[in-house]
mmCIF file of C-alpha atoms and ligand atoms in Angstrom:
data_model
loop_
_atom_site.group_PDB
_atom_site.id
_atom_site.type_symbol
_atom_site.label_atom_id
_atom_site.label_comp_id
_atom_site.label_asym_id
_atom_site.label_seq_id
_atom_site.Cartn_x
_atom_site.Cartn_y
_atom_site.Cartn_z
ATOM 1 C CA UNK A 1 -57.904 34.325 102.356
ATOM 2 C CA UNK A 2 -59.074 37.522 101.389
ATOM 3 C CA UNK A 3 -61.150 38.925 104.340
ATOM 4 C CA UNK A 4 -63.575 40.351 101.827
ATOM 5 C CA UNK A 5 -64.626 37.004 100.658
ATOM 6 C CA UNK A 6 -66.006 36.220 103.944
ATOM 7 C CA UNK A 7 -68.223 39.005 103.913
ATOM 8 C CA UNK A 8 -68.990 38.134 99.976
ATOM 9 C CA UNK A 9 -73.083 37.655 100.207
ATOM 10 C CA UNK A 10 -73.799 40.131 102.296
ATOM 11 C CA UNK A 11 -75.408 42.803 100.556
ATOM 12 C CA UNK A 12 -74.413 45.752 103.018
ATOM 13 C CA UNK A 13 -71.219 44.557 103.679
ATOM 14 C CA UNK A 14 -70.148 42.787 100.492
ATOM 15 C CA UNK A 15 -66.806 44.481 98.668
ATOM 16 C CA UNK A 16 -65.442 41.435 97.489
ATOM 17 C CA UNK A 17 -63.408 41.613 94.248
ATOM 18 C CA UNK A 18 -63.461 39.174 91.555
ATOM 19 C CA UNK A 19 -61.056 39.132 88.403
ATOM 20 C CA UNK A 20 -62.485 37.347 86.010
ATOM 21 C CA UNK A 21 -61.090 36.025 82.770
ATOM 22 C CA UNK A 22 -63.090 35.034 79.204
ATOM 23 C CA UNK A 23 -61.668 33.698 76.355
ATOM 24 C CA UNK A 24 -64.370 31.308 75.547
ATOM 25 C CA UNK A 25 -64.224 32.086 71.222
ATOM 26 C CA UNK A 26 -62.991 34.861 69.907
ATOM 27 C CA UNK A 27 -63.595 37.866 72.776
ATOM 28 C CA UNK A 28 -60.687 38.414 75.192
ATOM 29 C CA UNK A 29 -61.809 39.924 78.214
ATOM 30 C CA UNK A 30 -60.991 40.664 81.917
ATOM 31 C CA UNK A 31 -62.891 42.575 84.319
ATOM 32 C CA UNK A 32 -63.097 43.185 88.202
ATOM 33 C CA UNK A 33 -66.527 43.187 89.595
ATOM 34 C CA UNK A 34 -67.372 44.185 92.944
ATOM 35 C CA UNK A 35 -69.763 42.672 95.536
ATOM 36 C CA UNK A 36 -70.876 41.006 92.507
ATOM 37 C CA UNK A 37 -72.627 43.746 91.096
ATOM 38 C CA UNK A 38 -70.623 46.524 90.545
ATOM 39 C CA UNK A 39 -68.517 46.780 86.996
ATOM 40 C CA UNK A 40 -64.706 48.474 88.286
ATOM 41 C CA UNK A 41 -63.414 47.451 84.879
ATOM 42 C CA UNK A 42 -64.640 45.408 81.991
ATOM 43 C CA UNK A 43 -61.823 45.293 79.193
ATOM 44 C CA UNK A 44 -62.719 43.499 75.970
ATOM 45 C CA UNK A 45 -60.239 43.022 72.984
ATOM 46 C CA UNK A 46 -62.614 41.529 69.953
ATOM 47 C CA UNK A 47 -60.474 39.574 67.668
ATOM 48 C CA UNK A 48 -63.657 40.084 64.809
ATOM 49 C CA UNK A 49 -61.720 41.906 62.132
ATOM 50 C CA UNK A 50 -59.019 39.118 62.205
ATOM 51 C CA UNK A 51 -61.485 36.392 61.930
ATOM 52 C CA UNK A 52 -63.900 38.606 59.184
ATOM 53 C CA UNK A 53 -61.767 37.488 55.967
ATOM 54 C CA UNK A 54 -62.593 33.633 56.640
ATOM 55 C CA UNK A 55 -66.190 34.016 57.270
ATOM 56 C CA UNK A 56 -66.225 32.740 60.964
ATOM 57 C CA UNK A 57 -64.381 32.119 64.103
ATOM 58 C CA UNK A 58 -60.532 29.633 63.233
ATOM 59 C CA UNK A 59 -60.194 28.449 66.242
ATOM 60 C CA UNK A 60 -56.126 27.799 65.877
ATOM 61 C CA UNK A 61 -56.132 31.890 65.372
ATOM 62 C CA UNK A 62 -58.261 32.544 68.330
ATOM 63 C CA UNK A 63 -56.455 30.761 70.695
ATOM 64 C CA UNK A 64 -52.981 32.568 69.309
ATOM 65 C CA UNK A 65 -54.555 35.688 69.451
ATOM 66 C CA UNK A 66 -55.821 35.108 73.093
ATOM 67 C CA UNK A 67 -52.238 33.972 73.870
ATOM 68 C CA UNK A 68 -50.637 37.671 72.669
ATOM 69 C CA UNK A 69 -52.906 39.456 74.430
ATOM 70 C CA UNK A 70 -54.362 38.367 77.604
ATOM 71 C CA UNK A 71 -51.851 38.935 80.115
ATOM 72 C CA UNK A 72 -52.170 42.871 78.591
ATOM 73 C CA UNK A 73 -55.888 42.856 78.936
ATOM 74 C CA UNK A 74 -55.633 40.847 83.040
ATOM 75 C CA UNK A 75 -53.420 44.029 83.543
ATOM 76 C CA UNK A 76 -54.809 46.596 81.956
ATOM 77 C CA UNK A 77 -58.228 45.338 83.753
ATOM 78 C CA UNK A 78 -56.418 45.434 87.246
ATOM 79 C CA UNK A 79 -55.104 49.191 86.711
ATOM 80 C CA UNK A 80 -58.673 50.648 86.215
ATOM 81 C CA UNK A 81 -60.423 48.996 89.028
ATOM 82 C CA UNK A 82 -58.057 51.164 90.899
ATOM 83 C CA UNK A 83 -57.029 47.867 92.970
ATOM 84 C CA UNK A 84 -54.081 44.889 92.817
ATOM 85 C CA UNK A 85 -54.046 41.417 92.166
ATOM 86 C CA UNK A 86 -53.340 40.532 95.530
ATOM 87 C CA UNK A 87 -56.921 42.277 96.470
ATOM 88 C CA UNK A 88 -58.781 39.582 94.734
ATOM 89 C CA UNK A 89 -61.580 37.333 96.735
ATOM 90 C CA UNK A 90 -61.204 35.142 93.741
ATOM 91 C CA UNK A 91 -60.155 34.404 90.245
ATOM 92 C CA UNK A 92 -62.713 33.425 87.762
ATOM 93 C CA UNK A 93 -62.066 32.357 84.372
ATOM 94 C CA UNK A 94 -64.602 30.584 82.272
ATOM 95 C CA UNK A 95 -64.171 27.045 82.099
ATOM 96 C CA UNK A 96 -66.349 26.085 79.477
ATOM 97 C CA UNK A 97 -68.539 25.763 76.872
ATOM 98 C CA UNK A 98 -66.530 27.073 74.221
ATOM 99 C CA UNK A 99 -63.400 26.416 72.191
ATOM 100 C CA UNK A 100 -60.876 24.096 74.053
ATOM 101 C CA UNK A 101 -57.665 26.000 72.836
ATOM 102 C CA UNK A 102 -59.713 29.370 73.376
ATOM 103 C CA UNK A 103 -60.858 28.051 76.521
ATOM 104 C CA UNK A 104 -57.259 26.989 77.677
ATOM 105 C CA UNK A 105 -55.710 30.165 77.948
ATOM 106 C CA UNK A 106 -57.935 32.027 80.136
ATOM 107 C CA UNK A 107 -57.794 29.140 82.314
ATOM 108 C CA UNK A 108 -54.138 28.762 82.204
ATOM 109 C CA UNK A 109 -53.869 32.584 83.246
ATOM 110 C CA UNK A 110 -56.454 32.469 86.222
ATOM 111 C CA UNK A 111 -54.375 29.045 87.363
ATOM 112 C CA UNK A 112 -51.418 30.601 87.287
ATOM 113 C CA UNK A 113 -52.818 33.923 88.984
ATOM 114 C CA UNK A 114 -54.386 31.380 91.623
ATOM 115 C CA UNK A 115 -51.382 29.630 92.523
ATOM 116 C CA UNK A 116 -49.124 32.104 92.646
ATOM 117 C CA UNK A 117 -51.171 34.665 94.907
ATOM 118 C CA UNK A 118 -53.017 32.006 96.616
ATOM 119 C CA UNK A 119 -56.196 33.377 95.483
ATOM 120 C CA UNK A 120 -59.255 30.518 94.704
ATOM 121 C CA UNK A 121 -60.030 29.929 91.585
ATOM 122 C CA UNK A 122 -63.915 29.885 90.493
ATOM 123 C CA UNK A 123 -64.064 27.771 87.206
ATOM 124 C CA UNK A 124 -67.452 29.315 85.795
ATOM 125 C CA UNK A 125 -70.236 28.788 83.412
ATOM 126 C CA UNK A 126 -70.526 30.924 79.994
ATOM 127 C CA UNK A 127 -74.453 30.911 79.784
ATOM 128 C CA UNK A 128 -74.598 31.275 83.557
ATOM 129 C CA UNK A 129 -71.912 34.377 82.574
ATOM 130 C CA UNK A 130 -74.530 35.231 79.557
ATOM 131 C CA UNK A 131 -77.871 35.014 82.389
ATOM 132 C CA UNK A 132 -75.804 36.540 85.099
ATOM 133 C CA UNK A 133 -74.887 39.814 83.812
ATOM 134 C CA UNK A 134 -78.441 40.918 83.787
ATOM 135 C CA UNK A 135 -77.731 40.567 87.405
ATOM 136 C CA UNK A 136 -75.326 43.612 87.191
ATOM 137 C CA UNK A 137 -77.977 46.045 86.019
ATOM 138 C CA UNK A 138 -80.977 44.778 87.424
ATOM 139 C CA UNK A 139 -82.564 42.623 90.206
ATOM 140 C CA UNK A 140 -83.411 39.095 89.710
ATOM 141 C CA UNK A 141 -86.579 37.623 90.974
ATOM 142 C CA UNK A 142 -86.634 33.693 91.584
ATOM 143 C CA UNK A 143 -88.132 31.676 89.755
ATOM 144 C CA UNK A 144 -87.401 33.422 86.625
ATOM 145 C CA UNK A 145 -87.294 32.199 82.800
ATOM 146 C CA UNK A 146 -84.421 32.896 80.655
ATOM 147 C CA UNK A 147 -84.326 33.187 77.483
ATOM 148 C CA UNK A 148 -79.930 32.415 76.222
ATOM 149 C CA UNK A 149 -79.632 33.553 72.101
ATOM 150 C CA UNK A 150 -76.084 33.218 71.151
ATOM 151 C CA UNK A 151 -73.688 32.468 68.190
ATOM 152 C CA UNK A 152 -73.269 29.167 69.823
ATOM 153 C CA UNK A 153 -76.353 28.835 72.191
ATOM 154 C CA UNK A 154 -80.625 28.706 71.830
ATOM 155 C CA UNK A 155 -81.834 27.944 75.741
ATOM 156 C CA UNK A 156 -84.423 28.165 77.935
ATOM 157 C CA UNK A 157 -83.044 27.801 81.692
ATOM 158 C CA UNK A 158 -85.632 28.044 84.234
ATOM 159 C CA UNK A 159 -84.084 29.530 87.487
ATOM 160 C CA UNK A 160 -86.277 27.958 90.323
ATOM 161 C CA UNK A 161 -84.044 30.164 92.834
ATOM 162 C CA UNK A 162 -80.219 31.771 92.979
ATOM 163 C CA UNK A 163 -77.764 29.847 90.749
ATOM 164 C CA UNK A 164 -79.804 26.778 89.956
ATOM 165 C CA UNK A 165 -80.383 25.881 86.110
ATOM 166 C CA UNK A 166 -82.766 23.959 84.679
ATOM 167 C CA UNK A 167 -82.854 24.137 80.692
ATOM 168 C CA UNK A 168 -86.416 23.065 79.821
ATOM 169 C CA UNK A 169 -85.622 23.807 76.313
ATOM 170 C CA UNK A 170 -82.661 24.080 73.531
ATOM 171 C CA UNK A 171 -81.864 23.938 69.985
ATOM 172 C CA UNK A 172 -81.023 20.704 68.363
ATOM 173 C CA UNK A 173 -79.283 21.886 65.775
ATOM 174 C CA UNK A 174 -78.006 24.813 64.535
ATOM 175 C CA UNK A 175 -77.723 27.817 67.584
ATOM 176 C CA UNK A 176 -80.080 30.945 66.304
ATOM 177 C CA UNK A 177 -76.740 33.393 66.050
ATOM 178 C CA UNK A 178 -75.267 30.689 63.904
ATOM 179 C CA UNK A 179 -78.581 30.531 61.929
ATOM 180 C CA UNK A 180 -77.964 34.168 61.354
ATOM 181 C CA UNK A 181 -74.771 33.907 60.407
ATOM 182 C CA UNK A 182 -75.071 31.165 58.135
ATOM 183 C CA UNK A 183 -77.740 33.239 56.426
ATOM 184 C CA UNK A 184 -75.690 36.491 56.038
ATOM 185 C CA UNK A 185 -72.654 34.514 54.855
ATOM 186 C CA UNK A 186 -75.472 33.191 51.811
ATOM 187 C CA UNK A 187 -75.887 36.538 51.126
ATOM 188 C CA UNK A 188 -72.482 37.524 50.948
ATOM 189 C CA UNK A 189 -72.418 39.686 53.637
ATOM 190 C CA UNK A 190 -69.771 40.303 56.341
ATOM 191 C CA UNK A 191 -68.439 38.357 59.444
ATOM 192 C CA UNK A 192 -70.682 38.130 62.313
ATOM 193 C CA UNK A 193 -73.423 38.335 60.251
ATOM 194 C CA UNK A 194 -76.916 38.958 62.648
ATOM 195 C CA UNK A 195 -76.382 42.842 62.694
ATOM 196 C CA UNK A 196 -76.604 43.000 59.137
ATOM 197 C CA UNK A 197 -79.643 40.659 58.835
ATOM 198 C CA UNK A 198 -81.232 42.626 61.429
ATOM 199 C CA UNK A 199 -80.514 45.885 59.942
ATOM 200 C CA UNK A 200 -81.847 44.334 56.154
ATOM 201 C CA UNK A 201 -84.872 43.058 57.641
ATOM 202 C CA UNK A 202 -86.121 46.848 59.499
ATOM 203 C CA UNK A 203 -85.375 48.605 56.426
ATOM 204 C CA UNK A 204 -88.220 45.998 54.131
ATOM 205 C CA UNK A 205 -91.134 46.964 52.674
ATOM 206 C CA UNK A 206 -91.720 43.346 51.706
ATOM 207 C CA UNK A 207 -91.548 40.035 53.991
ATOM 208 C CA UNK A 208 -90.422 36.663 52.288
ATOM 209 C CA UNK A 209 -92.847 33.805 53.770
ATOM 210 C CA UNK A 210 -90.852 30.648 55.247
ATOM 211 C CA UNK A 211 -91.673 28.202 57.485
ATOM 212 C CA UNK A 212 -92.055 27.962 61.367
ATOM 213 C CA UNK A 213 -90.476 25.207 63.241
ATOM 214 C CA UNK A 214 -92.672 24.738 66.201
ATOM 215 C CA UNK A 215 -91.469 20.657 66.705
ATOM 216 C CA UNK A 216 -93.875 18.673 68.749
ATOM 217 C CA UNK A 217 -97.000 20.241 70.981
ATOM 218 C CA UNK A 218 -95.450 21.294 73.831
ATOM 219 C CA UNK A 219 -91.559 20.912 72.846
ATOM 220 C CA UNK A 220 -89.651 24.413 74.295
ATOM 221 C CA UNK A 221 -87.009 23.082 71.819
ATOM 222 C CA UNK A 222 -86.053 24.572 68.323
ATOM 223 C CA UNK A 223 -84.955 24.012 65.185
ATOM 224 C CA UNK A 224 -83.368 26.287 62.783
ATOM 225 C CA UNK A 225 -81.426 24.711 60.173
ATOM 226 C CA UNK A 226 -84.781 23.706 58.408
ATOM 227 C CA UNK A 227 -85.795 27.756 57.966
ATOM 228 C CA UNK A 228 -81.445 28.281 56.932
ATOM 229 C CA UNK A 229 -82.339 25.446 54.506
ATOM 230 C CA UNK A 230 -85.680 27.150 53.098
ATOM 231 C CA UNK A 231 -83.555 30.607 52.977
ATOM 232 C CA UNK A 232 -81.080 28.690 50.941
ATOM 233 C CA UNK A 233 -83.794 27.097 48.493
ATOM 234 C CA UNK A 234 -84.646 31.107 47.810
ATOM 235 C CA UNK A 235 -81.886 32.784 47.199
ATOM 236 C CA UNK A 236 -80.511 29.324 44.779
ATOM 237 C CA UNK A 237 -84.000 28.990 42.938
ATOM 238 C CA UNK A 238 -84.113 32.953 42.408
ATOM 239 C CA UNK A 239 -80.173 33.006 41.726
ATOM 240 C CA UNK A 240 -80.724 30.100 39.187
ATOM 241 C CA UNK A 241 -83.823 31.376 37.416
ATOM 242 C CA UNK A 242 -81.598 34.750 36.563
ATOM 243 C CA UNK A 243 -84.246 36.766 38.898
ATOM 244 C CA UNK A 244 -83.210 39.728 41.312
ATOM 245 C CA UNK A 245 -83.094 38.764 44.738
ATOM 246 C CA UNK A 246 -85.100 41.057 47.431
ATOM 247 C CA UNK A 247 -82.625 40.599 50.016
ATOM 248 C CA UNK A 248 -84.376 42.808 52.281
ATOM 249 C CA UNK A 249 -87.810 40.885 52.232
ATOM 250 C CA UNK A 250 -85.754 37.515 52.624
ATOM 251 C CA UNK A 251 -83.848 38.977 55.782
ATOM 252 C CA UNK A 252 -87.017 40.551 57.020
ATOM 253 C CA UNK A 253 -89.249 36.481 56.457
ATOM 254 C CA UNK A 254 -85.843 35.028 58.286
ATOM 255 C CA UNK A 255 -86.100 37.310 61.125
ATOM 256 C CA UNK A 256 -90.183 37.275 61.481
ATOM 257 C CA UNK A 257 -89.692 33.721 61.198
ATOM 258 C CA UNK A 258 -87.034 33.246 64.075
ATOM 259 C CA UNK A 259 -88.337 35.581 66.344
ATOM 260 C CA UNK A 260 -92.282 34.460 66.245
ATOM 261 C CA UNK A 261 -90.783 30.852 67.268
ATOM 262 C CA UNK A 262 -88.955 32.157 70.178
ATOM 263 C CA UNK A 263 -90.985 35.077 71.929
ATOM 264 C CA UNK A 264 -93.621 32.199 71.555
ATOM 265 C CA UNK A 265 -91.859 29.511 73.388
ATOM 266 C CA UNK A 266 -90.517 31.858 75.463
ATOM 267 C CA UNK A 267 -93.782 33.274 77.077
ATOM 268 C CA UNK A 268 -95.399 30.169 77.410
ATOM 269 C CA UNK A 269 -92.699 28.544 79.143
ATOM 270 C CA UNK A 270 -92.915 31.909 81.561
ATOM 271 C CA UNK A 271 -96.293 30.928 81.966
ATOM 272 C CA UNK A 272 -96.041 27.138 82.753
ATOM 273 C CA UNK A 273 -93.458 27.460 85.174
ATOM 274 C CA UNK A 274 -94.871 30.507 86.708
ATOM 275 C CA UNK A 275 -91.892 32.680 86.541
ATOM 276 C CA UNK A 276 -91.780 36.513 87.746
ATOM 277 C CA UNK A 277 -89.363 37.344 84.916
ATOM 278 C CA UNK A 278 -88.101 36.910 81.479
ATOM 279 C CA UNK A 279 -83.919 37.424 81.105
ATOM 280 C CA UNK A 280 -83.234 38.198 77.720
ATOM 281 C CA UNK A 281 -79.375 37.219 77.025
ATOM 282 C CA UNK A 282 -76.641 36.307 74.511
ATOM 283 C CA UNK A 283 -75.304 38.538 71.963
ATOM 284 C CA UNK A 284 -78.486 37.723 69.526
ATOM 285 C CA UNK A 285 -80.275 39.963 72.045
ATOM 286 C CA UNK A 286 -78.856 42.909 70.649
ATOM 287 C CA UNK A 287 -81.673 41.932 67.745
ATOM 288 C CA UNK A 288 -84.207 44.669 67.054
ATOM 289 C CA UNK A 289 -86.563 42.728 65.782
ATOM 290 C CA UNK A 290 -86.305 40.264 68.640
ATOM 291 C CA UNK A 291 -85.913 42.724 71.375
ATOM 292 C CA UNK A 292 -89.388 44.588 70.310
ATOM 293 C CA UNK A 293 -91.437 41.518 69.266
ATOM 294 C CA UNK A 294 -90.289 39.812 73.257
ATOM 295 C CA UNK A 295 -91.318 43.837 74.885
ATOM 296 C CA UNK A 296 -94.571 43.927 73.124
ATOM 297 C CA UNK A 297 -95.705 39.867 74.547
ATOM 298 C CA UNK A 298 -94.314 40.532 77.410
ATOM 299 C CA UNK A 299 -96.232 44.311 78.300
ATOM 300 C CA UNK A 300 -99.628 42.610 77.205
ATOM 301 C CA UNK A 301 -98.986 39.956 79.053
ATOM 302 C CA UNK A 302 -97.443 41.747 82.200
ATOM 303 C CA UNK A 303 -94.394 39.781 82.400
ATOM 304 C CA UNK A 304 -90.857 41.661 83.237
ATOM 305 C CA UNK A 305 -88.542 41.779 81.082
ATOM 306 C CA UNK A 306 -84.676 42.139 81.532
ATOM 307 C CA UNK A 307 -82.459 42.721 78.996
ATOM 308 C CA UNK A 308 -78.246 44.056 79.735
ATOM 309 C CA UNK A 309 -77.054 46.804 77.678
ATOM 310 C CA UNK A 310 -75.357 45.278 74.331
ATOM 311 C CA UNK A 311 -71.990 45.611 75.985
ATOM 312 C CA UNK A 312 -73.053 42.830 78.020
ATOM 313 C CA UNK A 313 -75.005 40.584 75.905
ATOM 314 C CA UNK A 314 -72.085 39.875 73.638
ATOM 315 C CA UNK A 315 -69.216 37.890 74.922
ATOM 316 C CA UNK A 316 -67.614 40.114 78.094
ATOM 317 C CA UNK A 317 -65.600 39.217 81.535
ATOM 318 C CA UNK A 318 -68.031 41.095 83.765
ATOM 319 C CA UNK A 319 -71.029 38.439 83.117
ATOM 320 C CA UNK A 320 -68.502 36.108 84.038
ATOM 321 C CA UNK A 321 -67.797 37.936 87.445
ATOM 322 C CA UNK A 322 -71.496 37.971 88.224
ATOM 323 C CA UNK A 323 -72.093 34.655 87.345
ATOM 324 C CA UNK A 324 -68.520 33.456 89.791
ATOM 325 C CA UNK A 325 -69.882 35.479 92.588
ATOM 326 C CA UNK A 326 -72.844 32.524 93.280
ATOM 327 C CA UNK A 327 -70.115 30.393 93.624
ATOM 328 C CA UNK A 328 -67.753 33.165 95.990
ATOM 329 C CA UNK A 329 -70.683 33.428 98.077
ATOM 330 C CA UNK A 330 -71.144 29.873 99.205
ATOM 331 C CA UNK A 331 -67.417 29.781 99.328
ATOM 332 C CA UNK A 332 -67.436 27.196 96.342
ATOM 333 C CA UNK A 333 -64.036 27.304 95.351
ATOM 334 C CA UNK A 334 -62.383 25.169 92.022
ATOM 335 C CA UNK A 335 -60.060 22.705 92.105
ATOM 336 C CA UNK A 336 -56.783 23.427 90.936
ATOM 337 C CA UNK A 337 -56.631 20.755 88.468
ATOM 338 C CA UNK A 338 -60.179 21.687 86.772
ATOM 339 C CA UNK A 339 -60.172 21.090 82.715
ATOM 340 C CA UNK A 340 -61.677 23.019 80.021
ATOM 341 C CA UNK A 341 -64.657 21.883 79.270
ATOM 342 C CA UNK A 342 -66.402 22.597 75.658
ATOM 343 C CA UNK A 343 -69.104 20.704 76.787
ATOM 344 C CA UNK A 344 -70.025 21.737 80.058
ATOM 345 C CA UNK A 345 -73.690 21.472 81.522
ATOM 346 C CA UNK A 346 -75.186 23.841 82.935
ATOM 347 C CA UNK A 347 -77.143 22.057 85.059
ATOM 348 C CA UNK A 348 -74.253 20.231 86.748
ATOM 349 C CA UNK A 349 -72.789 23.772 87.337
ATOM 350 C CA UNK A 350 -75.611 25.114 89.853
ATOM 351 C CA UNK A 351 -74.913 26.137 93.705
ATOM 352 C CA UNK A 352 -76.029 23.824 95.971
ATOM 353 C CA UNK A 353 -78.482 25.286 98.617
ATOM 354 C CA UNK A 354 -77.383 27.914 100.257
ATOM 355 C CA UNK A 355 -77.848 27.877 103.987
ATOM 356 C CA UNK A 356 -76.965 31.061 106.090
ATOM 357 C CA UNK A 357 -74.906 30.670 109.181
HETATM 358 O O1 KG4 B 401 -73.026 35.863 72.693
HETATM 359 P P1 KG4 B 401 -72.142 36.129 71.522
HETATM 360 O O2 KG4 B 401 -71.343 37.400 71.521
HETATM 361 O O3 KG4 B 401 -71.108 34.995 71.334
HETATM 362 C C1 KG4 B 401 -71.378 33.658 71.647
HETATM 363 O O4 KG4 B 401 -71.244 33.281 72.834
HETATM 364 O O5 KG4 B 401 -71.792 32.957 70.708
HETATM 365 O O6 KG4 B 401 -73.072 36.062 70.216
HETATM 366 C C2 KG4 B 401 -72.576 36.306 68.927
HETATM 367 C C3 KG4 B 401 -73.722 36.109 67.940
HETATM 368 C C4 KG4 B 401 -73.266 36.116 66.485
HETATM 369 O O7 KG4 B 401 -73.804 34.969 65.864
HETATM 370 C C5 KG4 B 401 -73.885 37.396 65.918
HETATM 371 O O8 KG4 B 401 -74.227 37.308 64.551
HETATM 372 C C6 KG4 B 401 -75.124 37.528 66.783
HETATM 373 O O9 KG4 B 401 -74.687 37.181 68.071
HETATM 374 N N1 KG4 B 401 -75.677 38.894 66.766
HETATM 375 C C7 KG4 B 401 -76.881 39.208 66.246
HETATM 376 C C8 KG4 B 401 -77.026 40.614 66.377
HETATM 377 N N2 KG4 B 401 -75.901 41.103 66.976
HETATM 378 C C9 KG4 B 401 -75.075 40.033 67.213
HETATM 379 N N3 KG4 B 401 -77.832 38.426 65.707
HETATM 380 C C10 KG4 B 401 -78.955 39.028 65.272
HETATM 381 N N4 KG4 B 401 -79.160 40.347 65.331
HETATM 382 C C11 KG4 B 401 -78.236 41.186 65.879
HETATM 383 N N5 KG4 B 401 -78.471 42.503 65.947
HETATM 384 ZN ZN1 ZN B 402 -71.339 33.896 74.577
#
């Protein structure tokens, strides 16, 4: 092996290289991180014009479109880290959740990589990927809440200490990036649609009241298909009553709505566990609204919060890196017969304790 692995964990001494592989939806990506915090190369080849004239991710197309280019973007991702495969500590390639065709090709790349250079393989986590890359800008203090807002994902993961997930809280229905989407697609306007609800929403004057879902006292779960439904039951009753529709106040009550529920939860879940930090992650946190409701809480209330650069909150190869690097430390290594998993846990994916020799 790799005589940089062995060092891997060592913060002085720690140059190990991972290439890591996501193809989880509709994002292909490769990047080589090293030492587990440093970005060498982070190539990302959105497929969201292709997918734009249907209204949402196909996953058939995806996984074609992964197939034509990912052995391009593993190369191109090697050339401008300025090292070779045969560097490598590791290959990691997420192994779930996502789509399973999506998911198959990444992991049929990093296998084949693995096998063929006799590299290990780290099968890895997407929302460890998506609370991990706030690990490549800034330091994370244990135990520390995070907050995971995605097209496909609404979590809270409490991190009692390095690489171990607990989710105390998560949607049971629709994810709050799909809520968005959902909405935007109601209001005819384009594929992914949470930019342009954000964007609506800071430009009203006017704020259309809907509901809060707040579930049962003390629940750090959501709910957002009942507030999708309300937004419906406005834009149909004004549609239907030959009215003009203020799209801009709706987007604006959709967003209050949304974000009110979860810089709520959020802080007092910081509280009750006692965490040093709020993580902010997913590509939802590129929300404006969300992003300065969570900064105000969080400065009265003195809590930190971290929040990656939008390159990073949205799907990328890097977060995957950081997140494989818990696992390259311990010298945790995947099997080469490891499945993709669309419905991995997160919990069963945390490090066991790690004990210094
Ligand atoms: O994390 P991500 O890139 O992919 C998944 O793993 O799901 O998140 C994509 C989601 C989409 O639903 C998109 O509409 C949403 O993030 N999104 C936003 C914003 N930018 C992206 N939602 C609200 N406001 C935004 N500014
Ligand atoms: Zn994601």
């Amino acid at each position: 092996m790799n005589q940089s692995a062995y060092e891997a964990g060592n913060e002085q001494t720690d140059s190990s290289l991972i290439l890591a592989i996501e193809t989880s939806c509709d994002e292909t990506s490769a990047s080589v991180i090293r030492g587990g915090k440093h970005i060498l190369s982070n190539i990302v080849s959105s497929q969201i014009e292709i997918h734009e004239r249907y209204g949402g991710v196909v996953p058939e197309i995806a996984s074609r479109k992964h197939v034509e280019s990912i052995t391009l973007i593993i190369e191109q991702a090697v050339k401008e880290s300025g090292f070779s495969l045969k560097d490598m500590s590791a290959i990691a390639v997420t192994q779930g959740p996502g789509l399973v065709g999506a998911l198959l090709v990444g992991i049929v790349a990093a296998k084949s990589l693995s096998m063929a250079l006799d590299i290990p393989l780290i099968g890895t986590h997407h929302i460890a990927g998506h609370i991990y890359a706030n690990e490549l800008v800034h330091d994370i203090v244990y135990p520390c809440m995070a907050l995971v807002v995605s097209g496909g994902h609404t979590e809270l993961v409490l991190l009692e200490s390095e690489g171990n997930f607990q989710v105390v809280g998560r949607t049971r229905d629709d994810a709050v990036g799909e809520a968005y989407d959902k909405v935007a697609r109601a209001l005819r306007l384009p594929y992914p649609g949470g930019p342009h609800i954000d964007k609506l929403a800071m430009e009203a004057e006017e704020s259309t009241v809907l509901p809060r879902a707040w579930l049962e006292a003390g629940s750090y779960d959501f709910s957002f298909s009942g507030l999708k439904s309300a937004v419906l039951a406005v834009i149909n009753q004004t549609r239907m009553k030959g009215l003009v529709l203020d799209e801009a106040a709706l987007a604006r009550g959709f967003q209050e709505s949304v974000t009110e529920v979860l810089v709520t939860k959020a802080l007092r879940a910081v509280r009750q566990y006692g965490a040093k930090q709020l993580l902010l992650c997913g590509g939802v946190a590129a929300n404006r609204g969300l992003r300065a409701a969570l900064a105000a809480r969080c400065e009265a209330e003195k809590v930190p919060l971290l929040i990656p650069p939008h390159t990073l909150c949205t799907d990328n190869a890097a977060m995957i890196g950081a997140a494989a690097h818990l696992k390259l430390k311990r010298q945790q290594f995947t099997d080469l017969d490891m499945k993709a998993d669309p419905g991995f846990s997160l919990e069963s994916w945390s490090v066991s304790p790690f004990s210094k020799k």
